[in-house]
PDB file of C-alpha atoms in Angstrom:
ATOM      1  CA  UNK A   8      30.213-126.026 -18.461  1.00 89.00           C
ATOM      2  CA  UNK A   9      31.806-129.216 -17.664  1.00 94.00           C
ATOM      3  CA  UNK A  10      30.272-132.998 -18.250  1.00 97.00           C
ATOM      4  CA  UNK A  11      31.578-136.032 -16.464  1.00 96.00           C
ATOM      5  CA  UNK A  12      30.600-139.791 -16.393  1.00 97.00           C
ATOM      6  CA  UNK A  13      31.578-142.935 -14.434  1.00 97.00           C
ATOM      7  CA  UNK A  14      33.061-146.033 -16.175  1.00 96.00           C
ATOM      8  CA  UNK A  15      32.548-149.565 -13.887  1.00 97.00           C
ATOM      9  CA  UNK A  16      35.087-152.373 -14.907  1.00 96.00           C
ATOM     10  CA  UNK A  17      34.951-155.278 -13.265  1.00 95.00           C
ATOM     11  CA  UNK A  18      38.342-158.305 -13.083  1.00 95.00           C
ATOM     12  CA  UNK A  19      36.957-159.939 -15.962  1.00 96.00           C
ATOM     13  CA  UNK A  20      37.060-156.323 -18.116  1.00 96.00           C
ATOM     14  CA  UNK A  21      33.331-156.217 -18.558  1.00 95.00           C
ATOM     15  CA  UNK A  22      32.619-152.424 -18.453  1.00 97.00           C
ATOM     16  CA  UNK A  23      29.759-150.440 -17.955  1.00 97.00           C
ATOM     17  CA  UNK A  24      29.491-146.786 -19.039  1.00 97.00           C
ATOM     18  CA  UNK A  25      27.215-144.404 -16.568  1.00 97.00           C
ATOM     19  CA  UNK A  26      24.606-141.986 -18.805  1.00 97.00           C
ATOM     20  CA  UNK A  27      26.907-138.155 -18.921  1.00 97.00           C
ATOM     21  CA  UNK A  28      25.951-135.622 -16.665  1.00 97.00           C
ATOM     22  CA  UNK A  29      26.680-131.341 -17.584  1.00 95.00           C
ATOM     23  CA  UNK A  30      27.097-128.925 -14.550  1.00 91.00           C
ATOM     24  CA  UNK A  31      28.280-125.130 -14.619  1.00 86.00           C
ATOM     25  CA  UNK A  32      31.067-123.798 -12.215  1.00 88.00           C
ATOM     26  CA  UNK A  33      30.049-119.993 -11.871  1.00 88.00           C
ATOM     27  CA  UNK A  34      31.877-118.440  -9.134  1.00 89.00           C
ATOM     28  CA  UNK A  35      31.957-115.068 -11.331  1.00 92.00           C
ATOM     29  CA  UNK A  36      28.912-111.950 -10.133  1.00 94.00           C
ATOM     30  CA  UNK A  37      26.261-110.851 -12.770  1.00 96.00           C
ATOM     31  CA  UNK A  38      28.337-107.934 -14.298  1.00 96.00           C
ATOM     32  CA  UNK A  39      27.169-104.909 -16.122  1.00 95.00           C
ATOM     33  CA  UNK A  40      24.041-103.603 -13.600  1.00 97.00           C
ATOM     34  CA  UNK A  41      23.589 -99.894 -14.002  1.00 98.00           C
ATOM     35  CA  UNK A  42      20.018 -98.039 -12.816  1.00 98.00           C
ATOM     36  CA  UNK A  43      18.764 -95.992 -15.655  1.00 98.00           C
ATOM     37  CA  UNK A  44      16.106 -94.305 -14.323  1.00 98.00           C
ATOM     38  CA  UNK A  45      14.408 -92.272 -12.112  1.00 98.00           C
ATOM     39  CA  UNK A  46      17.856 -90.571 -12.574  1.00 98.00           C
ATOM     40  CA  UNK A  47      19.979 -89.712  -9.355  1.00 98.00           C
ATOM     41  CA  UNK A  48      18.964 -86.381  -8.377  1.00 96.00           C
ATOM     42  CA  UNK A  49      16.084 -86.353 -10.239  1.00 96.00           C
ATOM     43  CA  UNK A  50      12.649 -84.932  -9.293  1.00 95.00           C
ATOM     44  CA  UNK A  51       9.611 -86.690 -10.069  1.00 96.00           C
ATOM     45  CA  UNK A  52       6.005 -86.147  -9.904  1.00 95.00           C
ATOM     46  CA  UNK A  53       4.414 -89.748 -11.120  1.00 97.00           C
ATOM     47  CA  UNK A  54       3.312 -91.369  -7.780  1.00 97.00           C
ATOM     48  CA  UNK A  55       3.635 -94.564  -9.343  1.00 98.00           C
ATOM     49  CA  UNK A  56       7.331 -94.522 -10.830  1.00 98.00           C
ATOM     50  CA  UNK A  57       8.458 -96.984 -13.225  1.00 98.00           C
ATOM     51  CA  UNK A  58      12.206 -98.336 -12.474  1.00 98.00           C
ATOM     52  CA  UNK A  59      13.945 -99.113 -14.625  1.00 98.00           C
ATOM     53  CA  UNK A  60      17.665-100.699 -15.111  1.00 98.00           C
ATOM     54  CA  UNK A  61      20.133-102.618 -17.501  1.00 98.00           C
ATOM     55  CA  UNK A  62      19.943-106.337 -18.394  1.00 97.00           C
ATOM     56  CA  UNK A  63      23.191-107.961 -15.872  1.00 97.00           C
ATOM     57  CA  UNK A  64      25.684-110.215 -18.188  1.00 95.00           C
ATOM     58  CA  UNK A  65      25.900-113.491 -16.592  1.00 93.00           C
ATOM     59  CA  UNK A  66      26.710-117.363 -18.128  1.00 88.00           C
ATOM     60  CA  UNK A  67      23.185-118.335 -16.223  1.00 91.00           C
ATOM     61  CA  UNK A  68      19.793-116.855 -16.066  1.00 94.00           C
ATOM     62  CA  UNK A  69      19.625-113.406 -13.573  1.00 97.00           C
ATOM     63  CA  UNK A  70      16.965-112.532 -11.379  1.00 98.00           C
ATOM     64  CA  UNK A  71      16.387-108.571  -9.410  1.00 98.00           C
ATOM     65  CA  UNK A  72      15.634-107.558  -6.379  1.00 98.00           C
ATOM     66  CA  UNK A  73      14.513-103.824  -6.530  1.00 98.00           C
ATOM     67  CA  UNK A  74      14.310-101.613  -2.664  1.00 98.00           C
ATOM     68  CA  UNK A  75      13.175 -98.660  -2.643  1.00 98.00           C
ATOM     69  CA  UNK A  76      12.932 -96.466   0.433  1.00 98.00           C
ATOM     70  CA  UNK A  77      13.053 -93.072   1.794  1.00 98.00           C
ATOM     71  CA  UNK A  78      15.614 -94.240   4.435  1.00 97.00           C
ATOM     72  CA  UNK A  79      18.761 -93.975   3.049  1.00 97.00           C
ATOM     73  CA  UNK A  80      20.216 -97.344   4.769  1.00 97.00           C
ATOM     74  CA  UNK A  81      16.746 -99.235   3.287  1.00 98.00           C
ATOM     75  CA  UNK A  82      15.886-100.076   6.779  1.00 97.00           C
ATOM     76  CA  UNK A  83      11.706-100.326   6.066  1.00 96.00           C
ATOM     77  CA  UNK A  84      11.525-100.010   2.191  1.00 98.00           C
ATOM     78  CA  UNK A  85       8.583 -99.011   0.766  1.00 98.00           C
ATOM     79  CA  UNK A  86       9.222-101.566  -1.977  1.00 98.00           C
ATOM     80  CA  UNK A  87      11.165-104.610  -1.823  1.00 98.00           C
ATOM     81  CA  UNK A  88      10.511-106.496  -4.878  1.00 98.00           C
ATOM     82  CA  UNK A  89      12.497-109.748  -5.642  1.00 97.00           C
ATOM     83  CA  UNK A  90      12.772-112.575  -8.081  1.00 97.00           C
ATOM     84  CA  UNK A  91      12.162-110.302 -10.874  1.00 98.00           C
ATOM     85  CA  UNK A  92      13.104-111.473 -14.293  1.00 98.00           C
ATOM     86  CA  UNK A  93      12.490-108.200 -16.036  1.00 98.00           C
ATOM     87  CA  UNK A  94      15.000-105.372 -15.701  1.00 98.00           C
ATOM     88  CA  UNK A  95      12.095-103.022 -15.090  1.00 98.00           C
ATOM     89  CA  UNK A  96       9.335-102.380 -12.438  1.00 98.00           C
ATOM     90  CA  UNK A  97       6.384 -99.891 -11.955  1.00 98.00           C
ATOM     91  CA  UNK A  98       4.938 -99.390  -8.233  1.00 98.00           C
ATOM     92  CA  UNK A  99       1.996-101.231  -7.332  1.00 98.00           C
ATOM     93  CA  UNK A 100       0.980 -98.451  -4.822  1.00 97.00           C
ATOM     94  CA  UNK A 101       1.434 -94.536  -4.940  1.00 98.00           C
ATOM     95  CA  UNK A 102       3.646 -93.224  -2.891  1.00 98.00           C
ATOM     96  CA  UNK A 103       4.409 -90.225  -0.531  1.00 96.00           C
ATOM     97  CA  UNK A 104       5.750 -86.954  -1.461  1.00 95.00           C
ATOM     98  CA  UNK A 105       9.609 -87.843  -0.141  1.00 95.00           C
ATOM     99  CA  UNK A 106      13.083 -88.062  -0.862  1.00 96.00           C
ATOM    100  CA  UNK A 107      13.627 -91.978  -1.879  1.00 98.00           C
ATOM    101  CA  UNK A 108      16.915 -94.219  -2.518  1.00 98.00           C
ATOM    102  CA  UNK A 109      16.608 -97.136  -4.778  1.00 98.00           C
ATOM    103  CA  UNK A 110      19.556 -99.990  -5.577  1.00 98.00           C
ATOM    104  CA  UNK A 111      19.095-102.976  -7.570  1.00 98.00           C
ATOM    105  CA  UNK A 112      20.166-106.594  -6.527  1.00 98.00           C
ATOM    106  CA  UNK A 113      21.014-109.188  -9.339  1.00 98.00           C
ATOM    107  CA  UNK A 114      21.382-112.662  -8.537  1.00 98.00           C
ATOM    108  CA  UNK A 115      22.686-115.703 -10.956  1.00 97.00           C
ATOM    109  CA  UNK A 116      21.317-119.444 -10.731  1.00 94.00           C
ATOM    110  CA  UNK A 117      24.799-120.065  -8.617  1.00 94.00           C
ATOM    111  CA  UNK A 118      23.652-117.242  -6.061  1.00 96.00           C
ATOM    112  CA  UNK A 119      26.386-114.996  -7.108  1.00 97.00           C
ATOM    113  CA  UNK A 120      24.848-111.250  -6.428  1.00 97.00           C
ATOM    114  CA  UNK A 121      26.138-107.958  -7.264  1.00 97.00           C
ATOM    115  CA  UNK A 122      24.567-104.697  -6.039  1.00 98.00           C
ATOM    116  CA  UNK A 123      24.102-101.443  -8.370  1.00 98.00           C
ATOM    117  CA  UNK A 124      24.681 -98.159  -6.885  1.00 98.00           C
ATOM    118  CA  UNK A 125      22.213 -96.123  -5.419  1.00 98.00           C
ATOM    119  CA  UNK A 126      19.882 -93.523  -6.774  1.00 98.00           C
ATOM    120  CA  UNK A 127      18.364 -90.898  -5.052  1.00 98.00           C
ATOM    121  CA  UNK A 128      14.737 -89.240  -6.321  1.00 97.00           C
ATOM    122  CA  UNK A 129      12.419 -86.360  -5.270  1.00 96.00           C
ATOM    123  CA  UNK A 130       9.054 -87.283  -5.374  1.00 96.00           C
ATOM    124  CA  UNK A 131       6.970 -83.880  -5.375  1.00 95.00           C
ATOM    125  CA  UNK A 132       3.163 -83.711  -6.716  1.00 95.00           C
ATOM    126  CA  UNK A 133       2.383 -80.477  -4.273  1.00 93.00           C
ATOM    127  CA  UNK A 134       2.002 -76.759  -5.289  1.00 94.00           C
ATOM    128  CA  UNK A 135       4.152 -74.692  -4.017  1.00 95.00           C
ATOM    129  CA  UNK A 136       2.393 -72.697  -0.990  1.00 96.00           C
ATOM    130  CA  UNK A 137       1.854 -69.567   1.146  1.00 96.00           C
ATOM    131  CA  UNK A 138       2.629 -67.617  -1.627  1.00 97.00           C
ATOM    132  CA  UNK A 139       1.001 -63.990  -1.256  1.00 98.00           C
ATOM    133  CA  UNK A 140       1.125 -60.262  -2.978  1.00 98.00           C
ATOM    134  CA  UNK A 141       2.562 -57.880  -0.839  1.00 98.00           C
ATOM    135  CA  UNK A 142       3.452 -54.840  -2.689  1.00 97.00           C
ATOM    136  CA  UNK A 143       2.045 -52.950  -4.328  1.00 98.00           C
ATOM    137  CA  UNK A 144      -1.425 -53.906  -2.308  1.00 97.00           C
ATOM    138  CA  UNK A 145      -4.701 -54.495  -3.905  1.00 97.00           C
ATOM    139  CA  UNK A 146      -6.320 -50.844  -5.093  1.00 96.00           C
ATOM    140  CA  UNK A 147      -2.968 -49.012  -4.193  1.00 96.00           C
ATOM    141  CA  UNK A 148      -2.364 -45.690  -5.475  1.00 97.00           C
ATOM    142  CA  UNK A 149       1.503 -45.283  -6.559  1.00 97.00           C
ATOM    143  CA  UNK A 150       3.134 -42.230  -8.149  1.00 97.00           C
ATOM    144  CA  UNK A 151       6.493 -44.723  -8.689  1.00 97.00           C
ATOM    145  CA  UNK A 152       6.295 -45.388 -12.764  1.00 97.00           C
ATOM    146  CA  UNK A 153       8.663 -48.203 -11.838  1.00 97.00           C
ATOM    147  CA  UNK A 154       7.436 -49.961  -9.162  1.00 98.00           C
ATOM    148  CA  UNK A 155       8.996 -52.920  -6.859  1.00 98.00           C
ATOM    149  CA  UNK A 156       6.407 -55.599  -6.785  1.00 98.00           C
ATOM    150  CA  UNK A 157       7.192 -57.551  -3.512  1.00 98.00           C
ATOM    151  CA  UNK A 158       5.732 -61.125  -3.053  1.00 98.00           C
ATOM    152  CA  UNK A 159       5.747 -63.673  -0.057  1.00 98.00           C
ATOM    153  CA  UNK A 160       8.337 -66.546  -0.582  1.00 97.00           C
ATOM    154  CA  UNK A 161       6.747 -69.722  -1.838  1.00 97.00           C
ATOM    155  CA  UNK A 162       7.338 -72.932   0.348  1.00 94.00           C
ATOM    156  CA  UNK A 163       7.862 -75.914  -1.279  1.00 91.00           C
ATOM    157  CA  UNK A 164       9.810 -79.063  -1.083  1.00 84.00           C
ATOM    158  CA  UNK A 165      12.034 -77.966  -3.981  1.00 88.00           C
ATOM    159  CA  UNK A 166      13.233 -74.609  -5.421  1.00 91.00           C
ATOM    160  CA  UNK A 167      10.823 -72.381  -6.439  1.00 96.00           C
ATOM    161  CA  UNK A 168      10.724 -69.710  -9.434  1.00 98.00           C
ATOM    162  CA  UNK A 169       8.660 -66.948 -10.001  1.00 98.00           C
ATOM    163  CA  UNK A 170       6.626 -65.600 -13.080  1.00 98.00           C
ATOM    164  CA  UNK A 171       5.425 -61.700 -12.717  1.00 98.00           C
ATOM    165  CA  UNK A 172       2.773 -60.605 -14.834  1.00 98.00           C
ATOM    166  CA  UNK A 173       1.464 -56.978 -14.863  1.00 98.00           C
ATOM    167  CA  UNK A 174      -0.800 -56.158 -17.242  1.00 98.00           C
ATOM    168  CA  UNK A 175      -3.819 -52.719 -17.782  1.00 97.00           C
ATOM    169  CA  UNK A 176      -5.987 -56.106 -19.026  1.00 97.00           C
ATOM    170  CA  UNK A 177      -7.087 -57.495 -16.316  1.00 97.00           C
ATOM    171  CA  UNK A 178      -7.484 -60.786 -18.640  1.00 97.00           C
ATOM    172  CA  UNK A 179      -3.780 -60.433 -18.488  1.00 98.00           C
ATOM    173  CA  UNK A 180      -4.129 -60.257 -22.885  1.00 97.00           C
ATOM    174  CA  UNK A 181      -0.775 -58.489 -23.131  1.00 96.00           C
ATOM    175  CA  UNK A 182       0.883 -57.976 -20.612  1.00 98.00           C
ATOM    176  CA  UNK A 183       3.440 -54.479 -19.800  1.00 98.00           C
ATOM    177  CA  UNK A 184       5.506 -57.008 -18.146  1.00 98.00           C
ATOM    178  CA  UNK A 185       6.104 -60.788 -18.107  1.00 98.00           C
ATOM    179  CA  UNK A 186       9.504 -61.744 -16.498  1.00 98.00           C
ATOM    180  CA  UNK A 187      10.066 -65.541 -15.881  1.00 98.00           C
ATOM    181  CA  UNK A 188      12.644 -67.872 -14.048  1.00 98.00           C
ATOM    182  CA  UNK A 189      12.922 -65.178 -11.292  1.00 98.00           C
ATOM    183  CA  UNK A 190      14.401 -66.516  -8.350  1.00 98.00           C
ATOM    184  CA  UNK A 191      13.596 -63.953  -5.979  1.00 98.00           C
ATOM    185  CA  UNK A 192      10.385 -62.435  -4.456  1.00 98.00           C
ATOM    186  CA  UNK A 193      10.714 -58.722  -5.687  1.00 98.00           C
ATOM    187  CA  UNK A 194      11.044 -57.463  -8.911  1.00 98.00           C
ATOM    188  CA  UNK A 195      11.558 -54.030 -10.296  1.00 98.00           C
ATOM    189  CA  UNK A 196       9.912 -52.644 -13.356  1.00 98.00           C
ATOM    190  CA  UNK A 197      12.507 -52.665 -16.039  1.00 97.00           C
ATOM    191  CA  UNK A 198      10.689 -49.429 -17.919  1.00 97.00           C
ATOM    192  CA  UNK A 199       8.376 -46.384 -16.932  1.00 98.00           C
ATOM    193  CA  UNK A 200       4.342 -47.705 -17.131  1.00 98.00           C
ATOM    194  CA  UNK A 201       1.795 -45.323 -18.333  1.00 97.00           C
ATOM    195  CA  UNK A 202      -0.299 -43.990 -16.152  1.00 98.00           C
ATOM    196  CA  UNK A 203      -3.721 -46.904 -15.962  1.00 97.00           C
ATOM    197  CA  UNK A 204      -4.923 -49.024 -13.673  1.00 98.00           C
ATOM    198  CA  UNK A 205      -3.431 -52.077 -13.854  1.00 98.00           C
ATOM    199  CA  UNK A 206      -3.724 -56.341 -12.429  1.00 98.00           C
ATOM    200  CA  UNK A 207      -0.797 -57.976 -11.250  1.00 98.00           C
ATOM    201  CA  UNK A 208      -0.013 -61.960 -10.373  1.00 98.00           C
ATOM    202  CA  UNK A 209       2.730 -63.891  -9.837  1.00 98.00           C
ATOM    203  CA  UNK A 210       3.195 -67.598 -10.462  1.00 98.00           C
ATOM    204  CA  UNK A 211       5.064 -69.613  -8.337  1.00 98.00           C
ATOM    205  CA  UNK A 212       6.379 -73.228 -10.106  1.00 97.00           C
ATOM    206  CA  UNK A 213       8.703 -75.742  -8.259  1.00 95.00           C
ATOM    207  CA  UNK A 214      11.684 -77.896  -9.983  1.00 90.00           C
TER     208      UNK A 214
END
């Protein structure tokens, strides 16, 4: 921060002093501008996310620009938000199930910018689908006291995992099997069931 003033002196010596003026040389970028969250990689299910990023380290005051877009190279962003003085931002509108990019843009009072990285996020508030019993079928009669339970594979945006319940309550109270985190649409019967009648579901739950 520098100040500077003007001293007028004529032959005679009579001098006038002009009033002192301040100005700040800042040829330096806002420093220190990390995104915080959604986290890269991260999959989300709140339509309306909240952003949200560290305060930039400047001399002057900083203001953000916050894009968001599920085109990588931000071409049409679904939210271009600038002249933000808060290092945080929740959408004003929901938006699509998507893979979105996001990158911060801090700007000083000299118009010095720096530009974070960029974040990617999974947006995903739909079921998995299509997901269907195959084997054994509905009413079967099996004489295998270990059976193979065979299911459709879910489809889904995301990975999928599978819960397998099988259970002579057809509440499903206490269940003869409950195996979770399976990754694969068949499982086999770990130990011999009694002879019964017995329900069986499967659960299908993405990332």
């Amino acid at each position: 921060v520098y100040s500077w003033k003007v001293i007028a002196t004529d032959e005679a010596l009579n001098s006038v002093e002009s009033t002192t003026f301040t100005f700040t040389l800042d040829t330096t970028d806002p420093a220190d501008l990390e995104l915080l969250a959604p986290d890269d990689a991260s999959i989300i299910t709140e339509k309306k996310p909240v952003f949200d990023w560290s305060d930039a380290t400047d001399a002057t005051t900083v203001t953000y620009q916050l894009l968001v877009d599920n085109d990588p190279a931000f071409g049409s962003p679904e939210i271009d938000e600038d002249d933000l003085t808060e290092s945080t931002f929740t959408a004003l509108a929901d938006l699509a199930d998507d893979v979105y990019s996001w990158k911060v843009i801090a700007t000083d009072e000299a118009l010095n910018s720096v530009e974070s990285s960029v974040f990617t996020f999974t947006l995903d508030t739909t079921d998995p689908a299509d997901l269907t019993l195959l084997l054994p079928t509905d009413t079967d009669i099996i004489t295998e006291k270990k059976p193979v339970f065979d299911w459709s594979d879910a489809t889904d945006a995301t990975a999928v995992t599978y819960q397998i319940l099988v259970d002579n309550d057809p509440a499903f109270g206490s269940p003869e099997i409950d195996e979770a985190d399976l990754t694969e649409s068949t499982f086999t019967a770990l130990t011999d069931l009694a002879d019964d009648v017995y329900s069986w579901k499967v659960i299908a739950t993405d990332e």
